[in-house]
Structure formats: structure tokens, C-alpha cells
Short mmCIF file of C-alpha atoms (C1' of nucleotides) in Angstrom, two decimals:
data_model
loop_
_atom_site.label_atom_id
_atom_site.label_comp_id
_atom_site.label_asym_id
_atom_site.label_seq_id
_atom_site.Cartn_x
_atom_site.Cartn_y
_atom_site.Cartn_z
CA MET A 1 -0.17 -19.73 -21.50
CA GLU A 2 1.22 -16.57 -20.00
CA LYS A 3 1.05 -15.97 -16.28
CA PRO A 4 -1.17 -12.99 -15.47
CA THR A 5 0.46 -9.99 -13.82
CA LEU A 6 -0.64 -6.62 -12.48
CA PRO A 7 0.25 -3.26 -13.98
CA LYS A 8 3.28 -1.70 -12.36
CA GLY A 9 2.56 -0.06 -9.03
CA THR A 10 -0.90 -1.62 -8.53
CA ARG A 11 -1.91 -4.28 -6.02
CA ASP A 12 -4.61 -6.76 -5.09
CA PHE A 13 -5.85 -6.65 -1.53
CA GLY A 14 -6.72 -10.09 -0.16
CA PRO A 15 -9.12 -10.65 2.75
CA ALA A 16 -6.42 -10.41 5.42
CA VAL A 17 -5.13 -7.13 4.03
CA MET A 18 -8.65 -5.77 3.45
CA ALA A 19 -9.57 -6.36 7.09
CA LYS A 20 -6.70 -4.10 8.14
CA ARG A 21 -7.31 -1.54 5.42
CA GLN A 22 -10.94 -1.28 6.40
CA PHE A 23 -9.97 -0.82 10.00
CA ILE A 24 -7.98 2.28 8.99
CA LEU A 25 -10.61 3.43 6.57
CA ASN A 26 -13.49 3.09 9.02
CA THR A 27 -11.50 4.97 11.64
CA ILE A 28 -10.91 7.90 9.31
CA ARG A 29 -14.48 7.90 8.02
CA THR A 30 -15.88 7.87 11.54
CA VAL A 31 -13.73 10.82 12.53
CA PHE A 32 -14.67 12.79 9.40
CA GLN A 33 -18.34 12.18 10.12
CA ARG A 34 -17.94 13.17 13.75
CA PHE A 35 -16.69 16.56 12.59
CA GLY A 36 -19.66 17.08 10.32
CA PHE A 37 -18.29 16.12 6.91
CA LEU A 38 -20.60 14.50 4.35
CA PRO A 39 -19.60 11.95 1.71
CA LEU A 40 -18.92 12.66 -1.96
CA GLU A 41 -17.73 10.47 -4.81
CA THR A 42 -16.57 11.63 -8.21
CA PRO A 43 -15.66 9.63 -11.35
CA ALA A 44 -12.30 7.93 -11.75
CA MET A 45 -11.94 9.81 -15.04
CA GLU A 46 -12.06 13.56 -15.48
CA ASN A 47 -11.66 15.63 -18.61
CA LEU A 48 -7.98 16.33 -19.04
CA SER A 49 -8.80 20.04 -19.18
CA THR A 50 -10.03 19.72 -15.58
CA LEU A 51 -6.79 18.15 -14.41
CA THR A 52 -3.98 19.78 -16.36
CA GLY A 53 -2.33 22.89 -15.05
CA LYS A 54 -3.42 22.32 -11.46
CA TYR A 55 -0.41 20.44 -10.17
CA GLY A 56 2.51 22.18 -11.84
CA ASP A 57 4.59 20.82 -14.71
CA GLU A 58 5.75 17.79 -12.73
CA GLY A 59 2.18 16.95 -11.86
CA ASP A 60 1.00 17.19 -15.46
CA GLN A 61 3.61 14.63 -16.45
CA LEU A 62 2.34 12.22 -13.84
CA LEU A 63 -1.23 12.25 -15.13
CA PHE A 64 -2.51 8.98 -16.57
CA LYS A 65 -4.18 9.81 -19.85
CA VAL A 66 -6.97 7.75 -21.33
CA LEU A 67 -6.95 7.15 -25.06
CA ASN A 68 -10.06 8.32 -26.90
CA SER A 69 -12.45 5.57 -27.94
CA GLY A 70 -12.90 4.59 -31.55
CA ASP A 71 -10.56 5.28 -34.42
CA PHE A 72 -8.70 8.02 -32.64
CA LEU A 73 -5.97 8.53 -35.22
CA LYS A 74 -8.32 8.96 -38.16
CA ASP A 75 -8.43 12.76 -38.24
CA ILE A 76 -4.95 13.52 -36.98
CA ASP A 77 -2.79 15.65 -39.23
CA ALA A 78 -0.39 13.25 -40.96
CA SER A 79 2.49 15.69 -40.66
CA LYS A 80 2.13 15.72 -36.90
CA LEU A 81 2.28 11.93 -36.79
CA GLU A 82 5.39 12.02 -38.97
CA THR A 83 7.27 13.89 -36.24
CA ARG A 84 6.89 10.95 -33.84
CA ASN A 85 6.47 13.52 -31.10
CA SER A 86 3.73 12.13 -28.90
CA LYS A 87 3.26 15.42 -27.06
CA LEU A 88 2.11 17.07 -30.28
CA VAL A 89 -0.80 14.69 -30.72
CA ALA A 90 -1.51 13.85 -27.06
CA SER A 91 -4.23 16.44 -26.64
CA GLU A 92 -5.94 15.28 -29.82
CA ILE A 93 -6.00 11.56 -29.10
CA SER A 94 -6.71 11.81 -25.37
CA GLU A 95 -9.28 14.03 -23.75
CA LYS A 96 -9.75 12.16 -20.46
CA GLY A 97 -7.42 11.33 -17.60
CA LEU A 98 -7.49 9.45 -14.29
CA ARG A 99 -7.80 11.68 -11.26
CA TYR A 100 -4.54 12.69 -9.65
CA ASP A 101 -5.98 13.72 -6.30
CA LEU A 102 -9.38 14.40 -4.78
CA THR A 103 -9.10 18.14 -4.20
CA VAL A 104 -9.31 19.25 -7.82
CA PRO A 105 -12.32 17.04 -8.66
CA PHE A 106 -13.94 18.43 -5.51
CA ALA A 107 -13.35 22.00 -6.65
CA ARG A 108 -14.84 21.07 -10.03
CA TYR A 109 -17.86 19.61 -8.28
CA VAL A 110 -18.37 22.72 -6.18
CA VAL A 111 -18.31 24.97 -9.24
CA MET A 112 -20.71 22.73 -11.18
CA ASN A 113 -23.14 22.47 -8.27
CA ARG A 114 -22.72 25.88 -6.75
CA HIS A 115 -26.49 26.57 -6.78
CA GLU A 116 -27.41 23.64 -4.56
CA ILE A 117 -24.54 23.80 -2.11
CA THR A 118 -24.93 25.55 1.21
CA LEU A 119 -21.78 27.23 2.39
CA PRO A 120 -19.66 26.47 4.18
CA PHE A 121 -19.65 23.09 2.45
CA LYS A 122 -17.90 20.23 4.22
CA ARG A 123 -17.31 17.02 2.32
CA TYR A 124 -15.19 13.93 2.76
CA GLN A 125 -14.13 11.67 -0.07
CA ILE A 126 -12.42 8.29 0.06
CA GLN A 127 -11.40 7.01 -3.37
CA PRO A 128 -8.36 5.79 -5.28
CA VAL A 129 -6.18 8.21 -7.24
CA TRP A 130 -3.58 7.45 -9.92
CA ARG A 131 -0.14 8.83 -10.63
CA ALA A 132 2.22 7.69 -13.39
CA ASP A 133 5.11 7.85 -10.96
CA ARG A 134 7.87 5.31 -10.67
CA PRO A 135 6.90 3.09 -7.74
CA GLN A 136 9.06 2.56 -4.69
CA LYS A 137 8.49 1.92 -1.03
CA GLY A 138 5.32 3.68 0.10
CA ARG A 139 4.74 4.99 -3.39
CA TYR A 140 2.22 3.39 -5.68
CA ARG A 141 0.63 4.20 -9.00
CA GLU A 142 -2.81 3.51 -7.63
CA PHE A 143 -3.49 4.47 -4.04
CA TYR A 144 -6.31 5.71 -1.83
CA GLN A 145 -6.71 9.18 -0.49
CA CYS A 146 -9.10 10.09 2.28
CA ASP A 147 -9.88 13.78 1.99
CA ALA A 148 -11.90 16.16 4.10
CA ASP A 149 -12.31 19.72 2.84
CA VAL A 150 -14.33 22.78 3.78
CA VAL A 151 -15.04 25.48 1.21
CA GLY A 152 -16.75 28.79 1.59
CA THR A 153 -15.16 30.07 4.78
CA ASP A 154 -11.78 31.43 5.67
CA SER A 155 -12.31 30.85 9.38
CA LEU A 156 -9.23 29.38 11.03
CA ILE A 157 -11.54 27.13 13.02
CA CYS A 158 -11.28 24.82 10.00
CA GLU A 159 -7.49 24.70 10.29
CA ALA A 160 -7.75 23.97 14.00
CA GLU A 161 -10.31 21.22 13.40
CA ILE A 162 -8.08 19.62 10.79
CA VAL A 163 -5.38 19.26 13.41
CA LEU A 164 -7.91 17.89 15.89
CA MET A 165 -9.10 15.34 13.34
CA ILE A 166 -5.56 14.21 12.62
CA LYS A 167 -4.98 13.71 16.32
CA GLU A 168 -8.17 11.75 16.73
CA VAL A 169 -7.40 9.48 13.78
CA MET A 170 -3.90 8.81 15.07
CA GLN A 171 -5.17 8.08 18.55
CA HIS A 172 -7.76 5.57 17.32
CA LEU A 173 -5.12 3.86 15.21
CA SER A 174 -2.84 3.62 18.27
CA ILE A 175 -0.17 5.64 16.48
CA HIS A 176 1.42 7.70 19.24
CA ASP A 177 4.77 8.71 17.86
CA TYR A 178 4.02 11.18 15.09
CA THR A 179 4.44 14.84 14.22
CA ILE A 180 1.96 17.26 12.67
CA LYS A 181 4.00 19.90 10.93
CA ILE A 182 2.31 23.17 10.24
CA ASN A 183 3.44 26.23 8.32
CA HIS A 184 1.93 28.99 6.23
CA ARG A 185 2.50 30.08 2.66
CA GLY A 186 2.46 33.65 3.93
CA VAL A 187 5.41 32.92 6.18
CA LEU A 188 7.25 31.39 3.25
CA ASN A 189 6.42 34.37 1.04
CA GLY A 190 7.58 36.68 3.82
CA ILE A 191 10.87 34.83 3.98
CA ALA A 192 11.21 35.08 0.22
CA GLU A 193 10.70 38.84 0.47
CA GLN A 194 13.27 39.15 3.23
CA VAL A 195 15.90 37.41 1.14
CA ASN A 196 15.00 39.37 -1.99
CA ALA A 197 13.72 36.33 -3.80
CA SER A 198 10.21 37.53 -4.63
CA GLY A 199 9.11 35.92 -7.88
CA ARG A 200 11.38 32.95 -7.29
CA GLU A 201 9.35 31.46 -4.45
CA SER A 202 8.83 28.02 -5.97
CA ASP A 203 12.56 27.57 -6.69
CA LEU A 204 13.26 28.50 -3.13
CA PHE A 205 10.53 26.47 -1.41
CA VAL A 206 11.20 23.21 -3.20
CA VAL A 207 14.75 23.25 -1.87
CA ILE A 208 13.90 24.53 1.60
CA ASP A 209 11.44 21.67 2.01
CA LYS A 210 14.36 19.24 1.80
CA LEU A 211 16.27 20.89 4.65
CA GLU A 212 15.60 18.20 7.20
CA LYS A 213 16.40 15.45 4.74
CA ILE A 214 19.60 16.71 3.12
CA GLY A 215 20.91 19.27 5.62
CA GLU A 216 21.95 22.92 5.46
CA GLU A 217 25.10 22.29 3.46
CA ASN A 218 23.29 20.64 0.55
CA VAL A 219 20.46 23.15 0.60
CA ARG A 220 23.03 25.96 0.31
CA ASN A 221 24.72 24.21 -2.59
CA GLU A 222 21.49 23.59 -4.48
CA LEU A 223 20.37 27.16 -4.00
CA SER A 224 23.71 28.64 -5.09
CA GLU A 225 23.50 26.51 -8.20
CA LYS A 226 20.13 28.09 -8.85
CA GLY A 227 21.77 31.50 -8.63
CA PHE A 228 21.08 32.61 -5.08
CA ALA A 229 23.84 34.77 -3.58
CA ALA A 230 25.67 33.89 -0.39
CA GLN A 231 24.25 37.00 1.27
CA GLN A 232 20.70 35.88 0.47
CA LEU A 233 21.41 32.42 1.84
CA ASP A 234 22.83 33.79 5.08
CA LYS A 235 19.66 35.80 5.61
CA LEU A 236 17.58 32.74 4.68
CA PHE A 237 19.21 30.47 7.21
CA GLU A 238 19.04 33.11 9.88
CA LEU A 239 15.26 32.98 9.48
CA LEU A 240 15.04 29.21 9.09
CA LYS A 241 17.08 28.66 12.22
CA THR A 242 14.57 30.42 14.42
CA ALA A 243 14.36 28.10 17.40
CA GLY A 244 12.12 27.49 20.39
CA THR A 245 8.55 26.43 21.01
CA ALA A 246 5.92 27.21 18.42
CA GLN A 247 4.92 30.31 20.41
CA GLN A 248 8.49 31.54 20.71
CA LYS A 249 9.22 31.00 17.03
CA LEU A 250 6.04 32.85 16.10
CA ASN A 251 6.98 35.77 18.31
CA ILE A 252 10.48 36.01 16.90
CA LEU A 253 9.31 35.75 13.32
CA SER A 254 6.56 38.28 13.80
CA THR A 255 9.27 40.90 14.27
CA SER A 256 11.61 39.48 11.61
CA LEU A 257 8.82 39.44 9.06
CA ALA A 258 7.04 42.58 10.29
CA SER A 259 7.75 44.46 7.08
CA SER A 260 6.07 41.82 4.93
CA THR A 261 2.30 41.89 4.60
CA SER A 262 1.97 38.24 3.72
CA GLY A 263 4.54 37.25 6.31
CA LYS A 264 2.59 39.07 8.98
CA LYS A 265 -0.65 37.48 7.82
CA GLY A 266 0.94 34.05 8.00
CA ILE A 267 2.24 34.57 11.50
CA ASP A 268 -1.08 35.98 12.71
CA ASP A 269 -3.00 33.05 11.24
CA LEU A 270 -0.71 30.54 12.90
CA LYS A 271 -0.93 32.34 16.23
CA ASP A 272 -4.71 32.25 15.98
CA VAL A 273 -4.73 28.55 15.19
CA PHE A 274 -2.64 27.78 18.27
CA LYS A 275 -4.92 30.00 20.34
CA LEU A 276 -7.94 28.09 19.06
CA PHE A 277 -6.53 24.83 20.43
CA GLU A 278 -6.84 26.37 23.87
CA HIS A 279 -10.49 27.27 23.29
CA TYR A 280 -11.13 23.67 22.23
CA GLN A 281 -9.46 22.72 25.50
CA ALA A 282 -7.05 20.70 23.44
CA ASN A 283 -3.29 20.77 23.78
CA SER A 284 -0.87 21.28 20.95
CA ASP A 285 1.05 18.06 21.54
CA HIS A 286 2.47 16.58 18.32
CA VAL A 287 2.00 19.93 16.55
CA GLU A 288 5.20 21.53 15.37
CA PHE A 289 5.55 24.87 13.62
CA ASP A 290 8.13 24.10 10.95
CA VAL A 291 9.33 27.15 9.04
CA ALA A 292 10.92 24.90 6.43
CA LEU A 293 7.76 22.93 5.59
CA ALA A 294 6.87 23.85 2.03
CA ARG A 295 4.62 21.22 0.35
CA GLY A 296 4.85 21.05 -3.39
CA LEU A 297 1.34 21.60 -4.60
CA SER A 298 1.22 25.05 -6.04
CA TYR A 299 -2.38 25.84 -5.19
CA TYR A 300 -1.89 26.27 -1.43
CA THR A 301 -2.14 29.85 -0.22
CA GLY A 302 -2.56 29.71 3.57
CA CYS A 303 -1.76 27.20 6.28
CA ILE A 304 -0.10 23.98 5.13
CA PHE A 305 0.09 20.67 6.97
CA GLU A 306 2.05 17.51 6.81
CA VAL A 307 1.96 14.47 9.10
CA LYS A 308 4.86 12.12 9.59
CA ILE A 309 4.99 8.96 11.63
CA ASN A 310 8.29 8.91 13.48
CA ASN A 311 10.78 6.06 13.28
CA VAL A 312 9.33 4.63 10.08
CA ALA A 313 11.07 4.94 6.74
CA ILE A 314 8.04 6.19 4.89
CA GLY A 315 7.09 9.58 3.49
CA SER A 316 4.33 11.71 4.92
CA VAL A 317 1.06 9.92 5.63
CA SER A 318 -1.09 12.98 5.40
CA GLY A 319 -0.94 16.46 4.01
CA GLY A 320 -3.11 19.42 3.25
CA GLY A 321 -3.61 23.11 3.44
CA ARG A 322 -5.65 26.13 2.49
CA TYR A 323 -6.26 27.21 -1.08
CA ASP A 324 -8.05 30.39 -2.05
CA ASN A 325 -8.31 30.28 -5.80
CA LEU A 326 -9.03 26.70 -6.76
CA THR A 327 -12.58 27.29 -7.94
CA GLN A 328 -11.50 30.28 -10.01
CA ALA A 329 -9.54 27.88 -12.18
CA PHE A 330 -12.95 26.55 -13.22
CA GLY A 331 -14.37 29.94 -14.06
CA SER A 332 -16.06 30.66 -10.75
CA LYS A 333 -16.40 34.42 -10.28
CA GLU A 334 -16.73 34.40 -6.53
CA GLN A 335 -13.62 33.75 -4.54
CA LEU A 336 -14.19 30.60 -2.52
CA SER A 337 -11.62 29.76 0.09
CA GLY A 338 -11.11 26.14 0.98
CA VAL A 339 -8.99 24.12 3.30
CA GLY A 340 -8.52 20.38 3.47
CA ILE A 341 -6.57 17.38 4.61
CA SER A 342 -5.72 14.15 2.85
CA PHE A 343 -4.78 10.88 4.51
CA GLY A 344 -2.88 8.27 2.51
CA ILE A 345 -4.13 4.98 3.86
CA ASP A 346 -1.65 2.91 1.89
CA ARG A 347 1.23 4.57 3.69
CA ILE A 348 -0.55 4.46 7.05
CA TYR A 349 -1.00 0.73 6.42
CA ASP A 350 2.67 0.22 5.62
CA ALA A 351 3.71 2.17 8.71
CA MET A 352 1.30 0.32 11.00
CA GLU A 353 2.46 -3.00 9.61
CA GLU A 354 6.05 -2.04 10.28
CA LEU A 355 5.23 -0.89 13.82
CA ASN A 356 2.99 -3.91 14.46
CA LEU A 357 0.03 -1.76 15.46
CA PHE A 358 -2.89 -3.72 14.03
CA PRO A 359 -5.18 -5.26 16.62
CA LYS A 360 -5.53 -8.98 16.02
CA GLU A 361 -9.34 -8.88 16.01
CA THR A 362 -9.21 -7.38 12.52
CA LEU A 363 -8.57 -10.88 11.20
CA ALA A 364 -11.81 -12.39 12.48
CA SER A 365 -14.38 -13.55 9.96
CA SER A 366 -17.47 -15.55 10.95
CA LYS A 367 -18.14 -16.10 14.62
CA VAL A 368 -19.65 -19.56 14.23
CA LEU A 369 -19.14 -22.51 11.91
CA VAL A 370 -21.91 -25.09 12.05
CA CYS A 371 -20.56 -28.62 11.58
CA HIS A 372 -22.37 -31.75 10.44
CA PHE A 373 -21.69 -35.40 9.56
CA ASP A 374 -23.96 -36.55 6.76
CA ASP A 375 -26.82 -35.51 4.56
CA ALA A 376 -29.43 -35.66 7.34
CA THR A 377 -27.46 -33.69 9.92
CA ARG A 378 -26.43 -31.19 7.25
CA HIS A 379 -30.10 -30.51 6.51
CA TYR A 380 -30.85 -29.99 10.18
CA VAL A 381 -27.88 -27.70 10.64
CA LEU A 382 -29.21 -25.30 8.01
CA SER A 383 -32.20 -24.41 10.18
CA MET A 384 -29.83 -23.66 13.07
CA LEU A 385 -27.78 -21.49 10.73
CA THR A 386 -30.86 -19.44 9.93
CA ARG A 387 -31.57 -18.93 13.64
CA LEU A 388 -28.03 -17.81 14.33
CA ARG A 389 -28.10 -15.36 11.45
CA ALA A 390 -31.52 -14.06 12.47
CA ALA A 391 -29.97 -13.28 15.86
CA GLY A 392 -27.31 -11.23 14.11
CA ILE A 393 -24.48 -13.71 14.57
CA ASN A 394 -22.10 -13.97 11.61
CA SER A 395 -22.09 -17.65 10.81
CA GLU A 396 -21.48 -20.13 8.04
CA VAL A 397 -21.70 -23.81 7.20
CA TYR A 398 -19.06 -26.05 5.67
CA PRO A 399 -20.87 -26.77 2.42
CA ASP A 400 -19.41 -30.22 1.65
CA ILE A 401 -19.96 -33.38 3.66
CA ALA A 402 -16.58 -33.87 5.26
CA LYS A 403 -14.88 -35.26 8.29
CA LEU A 404 -15.26 -33.22 11.43
CA LYS A 405 -11.50 -32.84 11.50
CA LYS A 406 -11.60 -31.06 8.21
CA GLN A 407 -14.41 -28.76 9.31
CA LEU A 408 -12.63 -27.79 12.53
CA ASP A 409 -9.46 -27.25 10.57
CA TYR A 410 -11.33 -24.90 8.26
CA ALA A 411 -12.69 -22.97 11.23
CA ASN A 412 -9.25 -22.77 12.71
CA LYS A 413 -7.72 -21.38 9.55
CA LYS A 414 -10.46 -18.83 9.14
CA ASN A 415 -10.09 -17.74 12.74
CA ILE A 416 -13.71 -18.62 13.53
CA SER A 417 -14.24 -18.45 17.29
CA PHE A 418 -16.92 -21.15 17.75
CA CYS A 419 -17.94 -24.43 16.14
CA LEU A 420 -21.45 -25.72 16.59
CA VAL A 421 -21.20 -29.50 16.21
CA ILE A 422 -24.48 -31.23 15.44
CA GLY A 423 -24.86 -34.98 14.90
CA GLU A 424 -27.61 -37.56 15.43
CA GLU A 425 -27.14 -37.38 19.17
CA GLU A 426 -27.57 -33.60 19.30
CA ILE A 427 -30.64 -33.67 17.07
CA GLN A 428 -32.28 -36.26 19.35
CA SER A 429 -31.56 -34.41 22.58
CA GLY A 430 -31.88 -30.86 21.28
CA SER A 431 -28.77 -29.99 23.20
CA LEU A 432 -26.04 -28.93 20.78
CA THR A 433 -22.28 -29.07 21.17
CA LEU A 434 -20.68 -25.61 21.18
CA LYS A 435 -16.92 -25.69 20.94
CA ASN A 436 -14.78 -22.70 21.81
CA MET A 437 -11.97 -22.86 19.28
CA GLU A 438 -9.59 -20.70 21.22
CA ARG A 439 -9.76 -22.56 24.51
CA GLY A 440 -10.64 -25.98 23.11
CA GLU A 441 -13.49 -26.31 25.62
CA GLN A 442 -16.95 -27.45 24.63
CA GLU A 443 -20.35 -27.61 26.26
CA LYS A 444 -23.85 -28.82 25.46
CA LEU A 445 -26.52 -26.14 25.22
CA SER A 446 -29.92 -25.53 23.62
CA ILE A 447 -29.95 -23.26 20.56
CA GLU A 448 -31.66 -20.56 22.65
CA ASN A 449 -28.89 -20.63 25.21
CA ILE A 450 -26.24 -20.61 22.53
CA ILE A 451 -27.73 -17.53 20.92
CA HIS A 452 -28.00 -15.85 24.31
CA LYS A 453 -24.41 -16.70 25.14
CA LEU A 454 -23.06 -15.42 21.84
CA THR A 455 -25.01 -12.17 21.82
CA HIS A 456 -24.35 -11.08 25.39
"C1'" G B 1 11.86 10.83 -16.62
"C1'" U B 2 17.67 9.55 -14.92
"C1'" G B 3 21.02 6.02 -12.54
"C1'" G B 4 21.99 1.28 -9.50
"C1'" A B 5 20.38 -3.53 -7.64
"C1'" U B 6 17.11 -7.78 -7.96
"C1'" G B 7 14.25 -12.22 -9.88
"C1'" U B 8 15.18 -20.24 -8.19
"C1'" A B 9 8.40 -24.25 -5.28
"C1'" G B 10 2.61 -20.58 -2.58
"C1'" C B 11 6.47 -17.86 1.11
"C1'" U B 12 11.79 -17.20 2.97
"C1'" C B 13 16.07 -18.65 0.78
"C1'" A B 14 20.53 -22.50 -0.56
"C1'" G B 15 22.62 -24.08 -5.25
"C1'" U B 16 30.73 -24.79 -5.70
"C1'" U B 17 35.35 -22.80 -11.42
"C1'" G B 18 29.43 -23.73 -16.37
"C1'" G B 19 28.69 -30.57 -15.59
"C1'" U B 20 24.00 -36.19 -14.24
"C1'" U B 21 17.40 -36.32 -12.21
"C1'" A B 22 17.74 -28.19 -9.02
"C1'" G B 23 17.42 -28.59 -2.82
"C1'" A B 24 15.90 -27.02 2.52
"C1'" G B 25 12.55 -24.79 6.05
"C1'" C B 26 7.68 -23.06 6.37
"C1'" A B 27 2.94 -23.58 3.88
"C1'" C B 28 -0.35 -27.15 1.19
"C1'" C B 29 -2.70 -32.33 0.59
"C1'" A B 30 -3.36 -37.38 2.66
"C1'" G B 31 -2.78 -40.95 6.57
"C1'" A B 32 -1.74 -42.21 11.87
"C1'" U B 33 -7.28 -40.68 14.56
"C1'" U B 34 -14.86 -43.83 10.94
"C1'" G B 35 -17.44 -37.35 16.20
"C1'" U B 36 -12.79 -33.03 17.56
"C1'" G B 37 -8.64 -28.15 14.95
"C1'" G B 38 -4.26 -25.34 16.50
"C1'" U B 39 1.15 -30.09 18.95
"C1'" U B 40 3.64 -34.64 17.02
"C1'" C B 41 4.92 -38.60 13.45
"C1'" U B 42 4.76 -40.80 8.36
"C1'" G B 43 4.00 -40.16 3.31
"C1'" G B 44 2.73 -37.05 -1.02
"C1'" G B 45 1.98 -33.13 -4.67
"C1'" G B 46 4.27 -28.86 -6.38
"C1'" G B 47 9.69 -25.61 -10.65
"C1'" U B 48 9.59 -23.71 -18.63
"C1'" C B 49 15.28 -21.44 -12.42
"C1'" G B 50 10.88 -13.96 -14.58
"C1'" C B 51 10.50 -13.91 -20.14
"C1'" G B 52 13.12 -13.86 -25.08
"C1'" G B 53 17.54 -14.42 -27.65
"C1'" G B 54 22.98 -15.57 -27.74
"C1'" U B 55 27.86 -18.21 -26.33
"C1'" U B 56 28.88 -23.56 -25.30
"C1'" C B 57 29.30 -30.58 -26.31
"C1'" G B 58 26.54 -28.82 -21.94
"C1'" A B 59 23.56 -22.71 -18.86
"C1'" A B 60 19.83 -21.56 -12.71
"C1'" U B 61 25.23 -20.20 -13.33
"C1'" C B 62 28.39 -16.36 -18.72
"C1'" C B 63 26.60 -12.25 -22.48
"C1'" C B 64 22.56 -9.05 -24.72
"C1'" G B 65 17.56 -7.48 -24.65
"C1'" U B 66 12.93 -7.17 -22.06
"C1'" C B 67 9.54 -7.23 -17.93
"C1'" U B 68 8.88 -7.27 -12.47
"C1'" U B 69 10.22 -5.76 -7.78
"C1'" U B 70 13.36 -2.54 -5.17
"C1'" C B 71 16.98 1.67 -3.81
"C1'" A B 72 18.63 6.71 -4.90
"C1'" C B 73 17.39 11.33 -7.70
"C1'" C B 74 13.04 14.27 -9.29
"C1'" C B 75 8.46 14.73 -7.08
"C1'" C B 76 4.84 13.14 -3.71
"C1'" A B 77 0.06 10.28 -0.01
#
RNA sequence: GUGGAUGUAGCUCAGUUGGUUAGAGCACCAGAUUGUGGUUCUGGGGGUCGCGGGUUCGAAUCCCGUCUUUCACCCCA
């Protein structure tokens, strides 16, 4: 008999892990709801035509494809099969794929349901996504994203609120040392114009994004290899090295990029976002304007965000941005602008575990275990169990007749706070033994008093 | 997708130049204690040494393949 295993990059989540995951998840959901977002779920599978072409060539390769049902090779051209080139037949034997993120399915939903959606439409979505990536630390093949997006408005209030939501989530999770990086595709395009690299933006941005990680020297080398001239690179780094506070950097760049329409738009948008924080009477702590932030997904057109937890060796825990044309990819004639944020709870979990930030209460299960000694006391105990539950107290009974030691041991392992011990003596007197498992103290009380004590 | 490392009990790991019946700590089960857990003491169960092949009188140990996990690259939550 073979031992069962899990597919590469997937995991089970046992009760102890689930308690912590749900703590994160509930925090994010509560914040999303507080900002007026409504829930949406979409299928795990989408038509491949919905998914392909939205994430760039790299992204397409990472899509999990689902084989057609039935005898899927029956009608395939024999000569194509002869070539042994799976790409040739892929589109004919697979027409569905697992979702790669939540933004594209959301855009598809908006287009399909355009008639019954009131704009601006704010939705949140918490579901797993799948990527056929090679797993490593903080990178899984199945992981959860928690997205909140707004479509149908280009108001920068949405961008500002995204930052406010990130801050609120982080605060509730007790994560204090983190950075929200913000940039704008317009600024990046403006920079590309300034260094005469229009049309080669993606080549440029992918490398720029690695600046912090690999340093100026390596970025220069990679870009020269891609054919950028030393003169262009000098100009590039002059712009990238703009220093100071967010305000100062914005002011400097607004003159450096003044000749670029998209650069100017980017700077103005960012200035407005920072100004909005003031109107919200919020500060811009943790928010950093990073000219080198470039996020890979090709559909972003406006502000882009990324959140990193400091002093943890894990990638970004959240990312997002504005996209103007996503619905047009699904044949929508009107131009709907959208902006969204995505939290990766698997990475937040790993970071919190590493930083020891989980409150210990997340482990708690039932509050009370009712204990008994024999058939008769076990029968009696069931009626007490019903009363506890009716009072809203999470409680359970040890189902087998067992020594008290074993029952207390069970409660101890399950982190149950109280044991209600009921034997002949307690049934006779009506005064039941309530044992506090943490302190080891116990007292005799009526069921009414016990319920009162545990609910107040 | 490319390159490197890894795998021994549920967990963390020992295991000599290839040599008898593969060990420890923690965890688990039972007893010490017939109505009192988390401490202590005593005893116990648990391994196809990732899997498959090869070399050898003999393999956890050496070789090849494969899978898992992991690190770097690519990319990303």
C-alpha cells in the first residue's frame, strides 16, 4: 500500500493552523466590509479563453489547464499528435483552466452582469488561486487571495481608501513594521520617455523593479545586456535616485517629467492621493513613494501598490493597482476603470508565524467539557450540555465512559477552559463542580450560576 | 522552465572507513493515582532508513533513476 501524498505546492490546514488562518481572514473580511465592499465568489475553473493573454507570456505558462472530459484525443489530427509537441494540441484537448488570480474573473463577472450592477461596484473576494509555479518559501501552487476592487470610477478616493484598508488590516493583525510602496505607471512611462525607451517599457520595468534586491550595478548590467546605452542608463539612475520625502520626490519629479504627459499625470495622481490622506485625517506613515516599484502584471495603468513586512524573508504580502482596460478584453465597449488590492494570507501567515504575532486565544476550542463517570451520570450530563449550548456556550461531552483523568487530559489538550464534573454527589445536591483548567481551582455551583458566570 | 541541496519513528535529529537486532530527546499509550489534567517516576508501542533499480558476501551508508521538500534564477501573493 502506497502512502498518500499531496500534489506539489499544496497543503492541508489542520485545526491549529485553521484557527490562525481564520483570524487573518476574518480581520481582512471585516475591514473590507467596513469600507463598503460586498462579497463575490466565482468558479475555480474558467474557460481558458478568459484567462490566457491577461498575465503576459510568463503568466500563461503558469496556468493550470484542465483536460477536457471524455475521449479528448478522438478527433485530434493524427499528424499533430505525431509531432509530440504538446503546445500544438493543448488548446484542443483543454478548454478550461484554474483561476490564476481573482481580478480577471471579477472583470469577466462585471462584463457578464453589467446590466444589474450599479456603478461604482465594490466587491471583495476571498478564494484560492492556482499557479503552476515551482514552490519555494512563501510560494505555493495553491494559495488564497483576498481581493477588494472598485470598478466604474476613476476617483483617487479609491486609491486612498486602499491604503487606509491596508493600514487597518495591518494594525488589527499587530503587524507594525511594514511598508506600503506606491508608484504610478504614468511615472514609469514618463521615465521611459525621458530615457528614450518608449516601446520598451516592460523590458525596462522588470529590471528596475529588482533595484532594491540586486543593486544598481546589476541593474545596469542587465539593462546593458538588453541593449540600453550607457547614456540612457545614466539618465535613468538620475531619475531613480530622486531622494527625500514622498512630497519632495514628487515635487522634483514633477519638473523632471514635466515634458511627459503620462509622467505628469502620474505625479499629479500621486500628489492627490497623498493630499487625500490629510482630508481623511490620516497620516501617511508606512507609505513610501518608490519610483522603482514596477509590479509585473501588465494590465496596471495607474497607481500601483505593494506591501512588504520588514525583517521577514518573504516576498510581498499584498499588491494591487489601477487598471483601465480590463473589461475591454472581454468585449465591453464602455471603458470601465478599476482599482484593487490583493492580500496573500498564506504569506501573511508565514510572516506572522515567524514574528510570533498570533494571539494565543486563537487556539481555543470549546469553553466547557462536561465530565461524567458512568452510564447514569453520562445521561444526566447531556441535559446540562443542552442548557449550556442554549445559553450560547461552546461546549462538548467526552463521548466514551472513561476515567476522569482521561477526560481532564482531553480538555487540557484541546485547550478547553472549564470542566464541569458531574457525579452521583452533584446530581443529588444539584450543585455541580466547575473546574477552571487554567488555574486548577474548582467550585460548586448550580447550573444557573455556572451559566451566569460563563456568559458575563 | 534552468541549476544546487535535502529525505532515518508523529516531530527535531544522531548513526564511525560499507559490518550483528538502526538510536536519543520530545510526542503518543498504559500504570503509579477506582472522582482531578498540565509536574514527576516506571513500563510500552511505533521504522520497507522517501520510492525503484544497481554494485557488494553484506547497503541507512557507494552509484543511477525517480518523487518530495528546500535554496537561487525567472516570475510572483
